[in-house]
Coordinates of C-alpha atoms in Angstrom, one line a residue:
A19 CA -5.6 -19.9 57.0
K20 CA -4.6 -18.0 53.9
T21 CA -3.5 -21.3 52.3
Y22 CA -7.0 -22.8 52.9
L23 CA -8.6 -19.7 51.3
D24 CA -6.2 -19.7 48.3
L25 CA -6.8 -23.4 47.6
Q26 CA -10.5 -23.6 48.5
D27 CA -11.8 -23.2 44.9
E28 CA -9.1 -25.4 43.4
L29 CA -9.1 -28.3 45.8
Y30 CA -12.5 -28.6 47.4
P31 CA -13.8 -31.2 48.1
A32 CA -10.4 -32.9 48.4
M33 CA -9.4 -30.3 51.0
P34 CA -11.7 -29.5 53.9
Q35 CA -13.7 -26.3 54.0
L36 CA -12.5 -23.5 56.2
H37 CA -15.2 -22.3 58.6
D38 CA -13.3 -19.7 60.7
A39 CA -9.8 -18.5 61.6
W40 CA -8.1 -16.2 64.1
V41 CA -4.8 -15.5 65.8
Q42 CA -4.8 -16.5 69.5
D43 CA -2.2 -14.6 71.6
Y44 CA -0.5 -16.3 74.5
A45 CA 2.1 -15.0 77.0
E46 CA 5.1 -16.4 75.1
R47 CA 3.8 -16.8 71.5
S48 CA 0.8 -16.5 69.2
M49 CA -1.1 -19.4 67.6
N50 CA -3.0 -19.4 64.3
V51 CA -6.3 -21.2 64.9
V52 CA -8.4 -22.5 62.0
V53 CA -11.8 -24.2 62.3
L54 CA -12.2 -26.8 59.6
E55 CA -14.9 -29.2 58.3
D56 CA -14.7 -32.3 60.5
R57 CA -13.6 -35.3 58.4
S58 CA -12.5 -37.5 61.3
T59 CA -15.5 -39.8 60.8
F60 CA -14.5 -40.6 57.2
P61 CA -12.7 -44.0 56.9
T62 CA -9.0 -43.7 56.2
L63 CA -7.4 -44.7 53.0
L64 CA -5.6 -47.6 54.7
H65 CA -8.9 -48.9 56.1
C66 CA -10.5 -48.9 52.7
M67 CA -7.5 -50.6 51.1
K68 CA -7.9 -53.4 53.6
N69 CA -11.4 -54.1 52.3
E70 CA -11.3 -57.0 49.9
D71 CA -14.4 -55.7 48.0
V72 CA -12.4 -52.6 46.8
V73 CA -11.2 -53.5 43.3
P74 CA -7.6 -52.8 42.2
F75 CA -8.7 -50.1 39.7
Q76 CA -10.2 -48.1 42.6
V77 CA -6.9 -48.3 44.5
L78 CA -5.1 -47.1 41.4
T79 CA -7.6 -44.2 41.2
W80 CA -6.7 -43.1 44.7
L81 CA -3.0 -43.2 44.0
Y82 CA -3.6 -41.1 40.9
E83 CA -5.6 -38.6 42.9
M84 CA -2.7 -38.4 45.3
T85 CA -0.4 -37.3 42.5
K86 CA -2.9 -34.6 41.5
L87 CA -3.0 -33.3 45.1
W88 CA 0.8 -33.5 45.3
E89 CA 1.0 -31.4 42.1
V90 CA -1.0 -28.6 43.6
L91 CA 0.3 -28.7 47.2
E92 CA 4.0 -28.9 46.3
T93 CA 3.8 -25.4 44.8
C94 CA 2.6 -23.9 48.1
G95 CA 4.8 -26.0 50.5
H96 CA 2.2 -28.4 51.8
S97 CA 2.9 -31.6 50.0
A98 CA 3.5 -33.2 53.4
S99 CA -0.3 -33.3 53.7
V100 CA -0.3 -36.3 51.3
L101 CA 2.4 -38.2 53.2
E102 CA 0.5 -38.7 56.5
P103 CA -1.5 -41.9 56.4
N104 CA -4.0 -40.8 59.0
N105 CA -4.6 -37.6 57.0
L106 CA -5.8 -39.5 54.0
H107 CA -9.6 -40.3 54.0
I108 CA -12.2 -41.6 51.6
D109 CA -15.6 -39.9 51.5
E110 CA -18.9 -41.5 50.8
G111 CA -18.4 -41.2 47.0
Q112 CA -15.0 -43.0 47.1
V113 CA -13.1 -39.7 46.6
L114 CA -9.7 -39.3 48.3
C115 CA -9.7 -36.3 50.6
L116 CA -7.5 -34.7 53.3
Q117 CA -8.4 -34.1 56.9
R118 CA -6.2 -31.0 57.1
L119 CA -3.2 -29.4 55.5
H120 CA 0.3 -30.1 56.8
A121 CA 3.0 -27.5 56.1
D122 CA 6.4 -28.9 54.8
Y123 CA 9.3 -28.6 57.3
P124 CA 11.6 -25.6 56.4
G125 CA 14.6 -26.9 54.4
H126 CA 13.1 -30.4 54.0
A127 CA 10.7 -30.4 51.1
P128 CA 9.3 -33.9 50.6
S129 CA 10.2 -35.7 47.4
L130 CA 8.6 -38.4 45.2
K131 CA 10.8 -40.9 47.0
D132 CA 8.8 -40.1 50.2
L133 CA 5.6 -40.7 48.2
G134 CA 7.0 -44.1 47.1
S135 CA 7.7 -45.1 50.7
L136 CA 4.2 -44.2 51.7
W137 CA 2.7 -46.3 48.9
Q138 CA 4.9 -49.3 49.9
N139 CA 3.8 -49.0 53.5
L140 CA 0.2 -48.7 52.6
F141 CA 0.3 -51.9 50.6
Q142 CA 2.3 -53.7 53.3
Q143 CA -0.1 -52.7 56.1
S144 CA -3.2 -53.4 54.1
Q145 CA -1.8 -56.8 53.0
R146 CA -3.2 -56.1 49.6
T147 CA -1.6 -58.0 46.8
Q148 CA 0.1 -55.7 44.3
L149 CA 0.0 -56.1 40.6
G150 CA 3.4 -56.8 39.1
A151 CA 3.5 -53.4 37.2
L152 CA 2.3 -51.5 40.3
S153 CA 4.8 -53.3 42.6
K154 CA 7.6 -52.3 40.3
L155 CA 6.3 -48.7 40.1
C156 CA 6.3 -48.4 43.9
A157 CA 9.8 -49.8 44.1
D158 CA 11.1 -47.5 41.4
L159 CA 9.4 -44.5 43.0
E160 CA 11.0 -45.3 46.4
L161 CA 14.4 -45.7 44.9
G162 CA 14.2 -42.4 43.0
A163 CA 14.1 -44.0 39.5
I164 CA 11.0 -41.9 38.8
E165 CA 12.1 -38.3 38.9
T166 CA 9.1 -36.3 37.7
L167 CA 5.4 -36.2 38.5
V168 CA 4.5 -36.4 34.8
E169 CA 6.5 -39.7 34.5
L170 CA 4.7 -41.1 37.6
Q171 CA 1.3 -40.2 36.2
E172 CA 2.1 -41.7 32.9
R173 CA 3.1 -44.9 34.5
L174 CA -0.1 -45.0 36.5
E175 CA -2.1 -44.4 33.4
A176 CA -0.4 -47.2 31.6
I177 CA -1.2 -49.6 34.5
A178 CA -4.8 -48.3 34.4
Q179 CA -4.9 -49.1 30.7
E180 CA -3.8 -52.7 31.4
L181 CA -6.4 -53.1 34.1
Q182 CA -9.4 -51.8 32.2
E183 CA -8.8 -53.1 28.7
P184 CA -10.1 -56.6 29.4
L185 CA -13.0 -55.3 31.5
F186 CA -14.3 -52.3 29.6
G187 CA -13.0 -53.1 26.1
V188 CA -11.8 -49.6 25.3
D189 CA -8.5 -48.1 24.3
V190 CA -8.4 -44.8 26.1
P191 CA -7.1 -43.6 29.5
L192 CA -9.6 -44.2 32.2
M193 CA -8.2 -42.1 35.0
P194 CA -10.9 -40.1 36.8
P195 CA -10.8 -36.3 37.3
L196 CA -9.3 -34.5 40.2
P197 CA -12.0 -34.5 42.9
T198 CA -12.5 -30.8 42.5
Q199 CA -14.2 -31.5 39.1
D200 CA -16.3 -34.3 40.6
S201 CA -17.4 -31.8 43.4
S202 CA -19.2 -34.6 45.1
A203 CA -18.0 -34.4 48.7
T204 CA -20.7 -32.8 50.7
Q205 CA -20.0 -29.6 52.7
P206 CA -20.7 -29.8 56.4
S207 CA -23.9 -28.4 57.9
S208 CA -23.8 -25.8 60.6
E209 CA -25.2 -28.4 63.0
E210 CA -22.1 -30.6 62.7
P211 CA -19.4 -29.9 65.3
P212 CA -16.4 -28.5 63.3
M213 CA -12.9 -29.6 63.9
T214 CA -10.6 -27.0 65.4
D215 CA -6.9 -27.2 64.3
F216 CA -4.3 -25.3 66.4
T217 CA -1.1 -24.5 64.5
P218 CA 1.8 -22.5 65.9
A219 CA 2.0 -19.1 64.1
S220 CA 5.7 -19.6 63.7
E221 CA 5.1 -22.7 61.5
T222 CA 2.9 -21.0 58.9
D223 CA 3.2 -18.1 56.5
D224 CA -0.1 -16.7 57.5
E225 CA 1.2 -13.4 58.7
D226 CA -1.6 -11.5 56.9
L227 CA -4.5 -13.5 58.1
T228 CA -7.6 -13.2 55.9
L229 CA -10.9 -14.3 57.2
D230 CA -13.1 -13.3 54.3
P231 CA -15.1 -16.3 52.9
P232 CA -13.6 -17.9 49.8
T233 CA -14.9 -16.5 46.6
L234 CA -16.2 -18.6 43.8
P235 CA -15.9 -17.9 40.1
P236 CA -18.9 -16.0 38.7
P237 CA -21.6 -18.2 37.3
E238 CA -21.6 -18.7 33.6
F239 CA -24.9 -18.0 31.9
S240 CA -26.1 -19.0 28.5
E241 CA -25.9 -16.3 25.8
A242 CA -29.6 -17.0 25.2
I243 CA -30.7 -15.8 28.7
A244 CA -33.7 -13.5 28.6
L245 CA -32.0 -10.2 29.1
G246 CA -33.9 -7.8 31.3
A247 CA -36.6 -10.3 32.0
G248 CA -39.3 -8.5 34.0
S249 CA -42.5 -9.3 35.8
A250 CA -45.2 -8.4 33.4
D251 CA -48.3 -10.5 33.7
E252 CA -48.8 -13.2 31.1
D253 CA -51.5 -12.7 28.5
P254 CA -53.2 -15.9 27.3
E255 CA -53.7 -14.2 24.0
L256 CA -50.4 -15.2 22.5
D257 CA -48.5 -12.9 20.2
E258 CA -49.5 -13.7 16.6
D259 CA -47.0 -11.6 14.8
E260 CA -45.8 -13.5 11.8
D261 CA -47.3 -16.9 12.8
D262 CA -45.6 -18.5 9.8
D263 CA -42.3 -17.5 11.3
M264 CA -42.8 -19.0 14.7
S265 CA -39.9 -21.3 14.7
P266 CA -39.2 -22.6 18.2
T267 CA -36.7 -20.8 20.4
L268 CA -33.5 -22.7 20.2
M269 CA -32.2 -24.2 23.5
P270 CA -28.8 -23.0 24.6
P271 CA -25.9 -25.4 23.9
M272 CA -25.7 -28.1 26.6
D273 CA -22.2 -29.1 25.9
D274 CA -20.9 -29.7 29.4
A275 CA -17.3 -29.3 28.3
S276 CA -15.6 -25.9 28.6
D277 CA -12.5 -24.5 27.1
E278 CA -10.8 -24.7 30.5
S279 CA -11.4 -28.5 30.6
D280 CA -8.7 -29.1 28.0
D281 CA -6.1 -28.9 30.7
L282 CA -7.9 -31.3 33.1
P283 CA -7.5 -35.1 33.2
T284 CA -9.7 -36.8 30.7
I285 CA -13.1 -37.9 32.1
V286 CA -13.8 -41.1 30.3
L287 CA -15.0 -43.4 33.1
P288 CA -18.7 -44.2 33.0
M289 CA -20.6 -42.4 35.7
K290 CA -23.1 -43.8 38.1
L291 CA -25.9 -42.1 40.0
I292 CA -25.5 -42.4 43.7
S293 CA -28.1 -40.1 45.0
L294 CA -31.3 -38.4 43.7
E295 CA -33.2 -36.1 46.0
D296 CA -36.0 -33.7 45.3
A297 CA -38.4 -31.2 46.8
G298 CA -41.2 -29.0 45.6
R299 CA -43.4 -26.2 46.9
T300 CA -45.9 -23.7 45.6
D301 CA -47.1 -20.4 47.1
I302 CA -49.9 -18.0 46.1
G303 CA -47.7 -15.0 46.5
Q304 CA -48.5 -11.6 48.0
Q305 CA -51.0 -10.2 45.4
R306 CA -52.9 -13.0 43.7
K307 CA -56.2 -14.4 44.9
H308 CA -55.7 -17.8 43.2
N309 CA -52.7 -20.1 42.7
E310 CA -52.6 -21.1 39.1
D311 CA -49.3 -22.9 39.4
Y312 CA -49.1 -26.7 39.6
F313 CA -46.3 -29.2 39.9
S314 CA -45.7 -32.9 40.2
I315 CA -42.9 -35.1 41.3
H316 CA -42.9 -38.9 40.6
T317 CA -39.8 -41.0 41.4
Q318 CA -38.9 -44.7 41.5
I319 CA -35.7 -45.3 43.5
Q320 CA -34.1 -48.6 44.4
K321 CA -30.8 -48.5 46.3
A322 CA -28.4 -50.8 48.0
D323 CA -25.8 -49.3 50.4
S324 CA -22.6 -50.7 52.0
P325 CA -19.8 -48.9 53.9
L326 CA -17.8 -48.5 50.7
A327 CA -20.3 -48.5 47.9
R328 CA -23.7 -47.2 46.9
H329 CA -25.8 -48.6 44.1
L330 CA -28.8 -46.7 42.9
T331 CA -31.4 -47.3 40.3
A332 CA -33.6 -44.2 39.8
K333 CA -36.2 -42.6 37.6
G334 CA -37.7 -39.2 38.2
L335 CA -40.5 -37.3 36.5
Y336 CA -40.7 -33.6 37.4
I337 CA -43.3 -31.3 36.0
L338 CA -44.0 -27.6 36.6
C339 CA -46.9 -25.6 35.0
D340 CA -47.9 -21.9 35.3
G341 CA -51.5 -21.5 34.3
M342 CA -53.3 -18.5 32.8
G343 CA -56.8 -17.6 31.8
G344 CA -60.0 -16.0 33.1
H345 CA -61.7 -17.0 36.3
S346 CA -60.3 -20.5 37.3
G347 CA -59.0 -21.3 33.9
G348 CA -55.3 -21.1 34.8
E349 CA -55.7 -23.5 37.6
V350 CA -57.6 -26.0 35.4
A351 CA -55.1 -25.7 32.6
S352 CA -52.0 -26.3 34.7
S353 CA -53.4 -29.2 36.6
L354 CA -54.8 -30.8 33.4
A355 CA -51.5 -30.5 31.7
V356 CA -49.7 -32.2 34.6
E357 CA -52.3 -35.0 34.8
T358 CA -52.1 -35.6 31.1
L359 CA -48.3 -35.8 31.1
E360 CA -48.3 -38.1 34.1
Q361 CA -50.7 -40.6 32.4
Y362 CA -48.7 -40.4 29.2
F363 CA -45.4 -41.2 30.7
E364 CA -46.8 -44.0 32.8
E365 CA -47.6 -45.7 29.6
H366 CA -44.7 -44.7 27.4
W367 CA -41.7 -44.6 29.7
Q368 CA -40.3 -48.0 30.5
D369 CA -36.7 -49.1 30.8
Q370 CA -35.1 -46.3 28.8
L371 CA -35.4 -42.5 28.7
P372 CA -38.0 -41.6 26.1
M373 CA -36.8 -40.4 22.7
E374 CA -37.4 -36.9 21.4
Q375 CA -40.5 -37.8 19.4
V376 CA -42.1 -39.4 22.5
L377 CA -41.5 -36.2 24.5
R378 CA -42.9 -34.1 21.7
E379 CA -46.0 -36.3 21.5
A380 CA -46.5 -36.0 25.3
V381 CA -46.4 -32.2 25.1
L382 CA -48.7 -32.0 22.2
M383 CA -51.2 -34.3 23.9
A384 CA -51.2 -32.0 27.0
N385 CA -51.8 -29.1 24.6
K386 CA -54.7 -30.9 22.9
A387 CA -56.4 -31.7 26.3
I388 CA -56.5 -28.0 27.2
Y389 CA -57.3 -26.8 23.7
D390 CA -60.2 -29.2 23.4
L391 CA -61.6 -28.0 26.7
N392 CA -61.3 -24.4 25.5
Q393 CA -63.3 -25.3 22.4
Q394 CA -65.9 -27.2 24.3
N395 CA -66.5 -24.3 26.6
F396 CA -66.5 -21.7 23.8
R397 CA -63.7 -19.8 25.5
S398 CA -62.1 -16.9 23.5
G399 CA -59.6 -14.1 23.9
S400 CA -58.4 -13.7 27.5
G401 CA -60.8 -16.3 28.6
R402 CA -59.0 -19.1 26.8
M403 CA -57.0 -20.9 29.4
G404 CA -53.4 -22.1 28.9
T405 CA -50.3 -23.0 30.8
T406 CA -46.5 -22.9 30.5
L407 CA -44.5 -26.1 30.9
V408 CA -41.1 -27.1 32.1
L409 CA -40.5 -30.8 32.3
V410 CA -37.5 -32.9 33.4
L411 CA -37.0 -36.7 33.2
I412 CA -34.1 -38.4 34.8
Q413 CA -33.1 -42.0 34.4
G414 CA -29.7 -43.0 35.8
T415 CA -27.2 -40.4 34.6
E416 CA -29.3 -39.3 31.6
A417 CA -31.8 -36.4 31.6
A418 CA -34.4 -35.1 29.2
I419 CA -35.9 -31.6 29.1
A420 CA -39.1 -30.2 27.5
H421 CA -40.1 -26.6 27.7
V422 CA -42.9 -24.3 26.5
G423 CA -43.5 -20.7 27.7
D424 CA -41.5 -18.7 30.3
S425 CA -41.2 -21.1 33.2
R426 CA -37.5 -21.9 33.5
L427 CA -35.1 -24.6 34.2
Y428 CA -31.8 -23.8 35.9
R429 CA -28.8 -26.0 36.6
F430 CA -26.1 -25.3 39.2
T431 CA -22.8 -27.2 39.4
R432 CA -19.5 -26.2 41.1
R433 CA -17.7 -26.2 37.7
T434 CA -20.0 -24.0 35.7
G435 CA -22.0 -22.1 38.4
L436 CA -25.6 -21.2 37.7
E437 CA -26.9 -21.8 34.1
Q438 CA -30.3 -21.1 32.6
L439 CA -31.0 -24.1 30.4
T440 CA -34.2 -22.8 28.9
V441 CA -35.0 -19.7 26.9
D442 CA -38.3 -17.9 27.5
H443 CA -40.8 -18.2 24.7
E444 CA -41.7 -14.5 24.6
V445 CA -41.7 -11.6 22.1
G446 CA -38.5 -10.1 23.4
Q447 CA -36.5 -13.3 22.9
R448 CA -38.0 -13.8 19.5
E449 CA -36.9 -10.4 18.4
I450 CA -33.4 -11.0 19.7
Q451 CA -33.2 -14.2 17.7
R452 CA -34.2 -12.1 14.7
G453 CA -31.1 -9.9 15.2
V454 CA -32.7 -7.1 17.2
E455 CA -30.6 -5.6 20.0
A456 CA -31.8 -6.7 23.5
S457 CA -32.4 -3.2 24.7
I458 CA -34.7 -2.5 21.7
A459 CA -36.4 -5.9 21.8
Y460 CA -37.4 -5.4 25.5
A461 CA -38.4 -1.8 25.0
R462 CA -41.5 -3.1 23.2
P463 CA -44.7 -2.9 25.2
D464 CA -45.4 -6.6 24.4
A465 CA -41.8 -7.8 25.1
Y466 CA -42.9 -10.2 27.8
Q467 CA -46.0 -11.6 26.0
L468 CA -45.7 -15.3 25.3
T469 CA -45.2 -16.6 21.8
Q470 CA -46.4 -20.0 22.7
A471 CA -48.1 -21.9 25.6
L472 CA -50.1 -25.1 26.0
G473 CA -53.8 -24.8 25.3
P474 CA -54.8 -21.5 23.7
R475 CA -54.1 -22.7 20.2
D476 CA -53.9 -26.0 18.4
Q477 CA -50.8 -28.1 17.9
N478 CA -49.7 -26.3 14.8
F479 CA -48.7 -23.4 17.1
V480 CA -46.9 -25.4 19.7
D481 CA -43.3 -26.5 19.2
P482 CA -41.6 -27.4 22.5
D483 CA -37.9 -27.1 23.1
I484 CA -36.5 -30.5 23.8
A485 CA -32.9 -31.4 24.9
F486 CA -30.9 -34.2 26.4
L487 CA -27.9 -34.1 28.7
E488 CA -25.6 -36.4 30.7
L489 CA -25.0 -36.1 34.4
T490 CA -21.2 -35.9 34.5
E491 CA -20.9 -34.1 37.8
D492 CA -23.1 -33.3 40.9
A493 CA -25.9 -31.0 39.8
L494 CA -28.8 -29.1 41.2
F495 CA -31.8 -28.5 38.9
L496 CA -34.4 -25.9 39.6
L497 CA -37.8 -25.8 37.8
C498 CA -39.2 -22.4 38.4
S499 CA -42.3 -20.4 37.6
D500 CA -41.7 -16.8 36.7
G501 CA -42.8 -15.7 40.2
L502 CA -39.5 -17.0 41.3
T503 CA -37.3 -15.9 38.4
D504 CA -38.6 -12.4 37.7
D505 CA -36.1 -9.5 38.0
N506 CA -33.2 -12.0 37.7
L507 CA -33.8 -13.1 41.3
L508 CA -31.8 -16.3 41.2
E509 CA -28.9 -14.7 39.3
K510 CA -28.7 -12.1 42.1
H511 CA -28.9 -14.5 45.0
W512 CA -27.4 -17.7 43.8
R513 CA -24.5 -17.7 46.3
T514 CA -26.8 -17.6 49.3
H515 CA -29.9 -19.5 48.1
V516 CA -28.8 -21.8 45.3
E517 CA -25.2 -22.9 45.8
P518 CA -25.7 -24.3 49.3
L519 CA -28.4 -26.7 48.0
L520 CA -25.9 -28.7 46.1
S521 CA -24.5 -30.1 49.4
S522 CA -26.1 -33.2 50.7
Q523 CA -25.8 -31.8 54.2
T524 CA -28.3 -29.0 53.2
N525 CA -32.0 -29.9 53.7
L526 CA -33.5 -29.5 50.2
E527 CA -37.1 -29.0 51.5
Q528 CA -35.9 -26.1 53.7
G529 CA -33.9 -24.7 50.8
V530 CA -37.0 -24.6 48.6
V531 CA -38.9 -22.9 51.3
Q532 CA -36.2 -20.2 51.6
L533 CA -36.4 -19.7 47.8
I534 CA -40.1 -19.1 48.0
D535 CA -39.6 -16.7 50.9
L536 CA -37.0 -14.9 49.0
A537 CA -39.3 -14.4 46.0
N538 CA -42.1 -13.2 48.3
H539 CA -39.8 -10.7 49.8
Y540 CA -38.4 -9.2 46.5
N541 CA -41.2 -10.0 44.1
G542 CA -44.5 -11.5 45.5
H543 CA -46.6 -10.1 42.6
D544 CA -47.3 -13.6 41.2
N545 CA -47.7 -17.2 42.2
I546 CA -44.3 -18.8 43.1
T547 CA -43.4 -22.4 42.5
C548 CA -40.1 -24.3 42.7
V549 CA -39.1 -27.9 42.2
A550 CA -35.5 -28.7 43.2
I551 CA -33.6 -31.8 42.1
R552 CA -30.2 -32.8 43.6
A553 CA -28.3 -35.4 41.7
K554 CA -25.0 -36.9 42.8
V555 CA -22.8 -39.0 40.6
R556 CA -19.5 -40.8 40.8
P557 CA -17.1 -42.5 38.4
D558 CA -18.2 -46.1 38.1
V559 CA -15.0 -48.1 38.7
T560 CA -16.8 -51.4 39.5
P561 CA -15.8 -53.9 36.9
P562 CA -18.7 -55.4 35.0
R563 CA -19.8 -58.9 36.0
R564 CA -18.4 -61.6 33.8
V565 CA -21.0 -63.8 32.1

């Protein structure tokens, strides 16, 4: 069991998740019992290799993934896990994964020659025609002519280069990442019957059995997070301190690469979207008499599924607004902003993700609609209605973000944890950007007063943050009103209420309800709204159709 815990972070989803473990005592001996995620329903690697629709490049990808698993498992005495054909499975996203771990026999550590014999047997039993270079590689591997794992991986990369050059027209290695970086296999739900694996205690090193759940690395947050964000009510009279210096709050960098990624296999395959799910919910909260939040979800999804492939064409428009203003003004402003944006993108969003200028024009048009209504009704001061905005557009593996106010967008991935992608447009953050220490900036009585919102003032005072990003791994996006994010609620409870939502086995609707309940329990002073988006991607190894 300890081996599963030690490798959980590094190898999931290639390795099954550990649910429970204990030592069972019998009359003559003790047994270590581990309860694992059940992967027996996944097709085996051999079964998939027999499928004529699986392209040679995909098979090469699986072989390469085997070498990456071997690299990790050899160091802990479990490389035999890769040598058992019935232990090798393929998940719904075409990722190679193990059904369980097999310990190496004492005194008989498997060698690369054993791996070569396995590959030869797989090709023989699948009756799949080998490419000349791959056939020679398997023969050399079985004969012991390839002595190191690095040499084996270099040979595979060279074959991959030969395969992809005429198809993709590029001159770079196209080997996909180790499945842990794809993080696409879904974790099992509690409703699925787990698989129980009985292993004699004498055959394992798990003398000190640890049943604590595996720990994940702490989430990485943007340096631009609103430190000490609190729950002060919004004032529609926006801060007017130095209006001529109201440059927009800069979005935090959205470079998905990290320093740690330099040691990982290069991810250069084009990605494809295989799943796009969403859920939204709003709640009045515990103290408000009206719900001034408003959200909208519009998607267009076309998909074609087969046992071994999933093709998806998807567009998604997600809008969340948190209104403010006297009487029913906040409700009017938030709904009017959403309606205006929906109409705009219906006309201006066709086959490609809109450019930055189009997004900016959309936001300014929503601002104008509310501003004009304020002017027509002679609203002034706190009676002028307005709204925050956080907007996400997704098309394929591309996403665009627009943001005004203090409603937030978060992203969660297994690689980076929880990230806040937007920076609140408020006095405290403005002062921090001017060089003021956070503790001093948020000691101001007006620290949480908005510096910009849609509606109260004309377009000269609205400058939305706009950013674009690529979906290079499975991701969960959360659009949130401040009723959900106040007091750093998500940062405190991401392990229990955010991380599980990345799994396809978790009901997204129920997850959003649980987030609303969490906010009502700990906050509840404001309206609470959440829109969740779950996007799953995979390397696209399908060769382009020849014309």
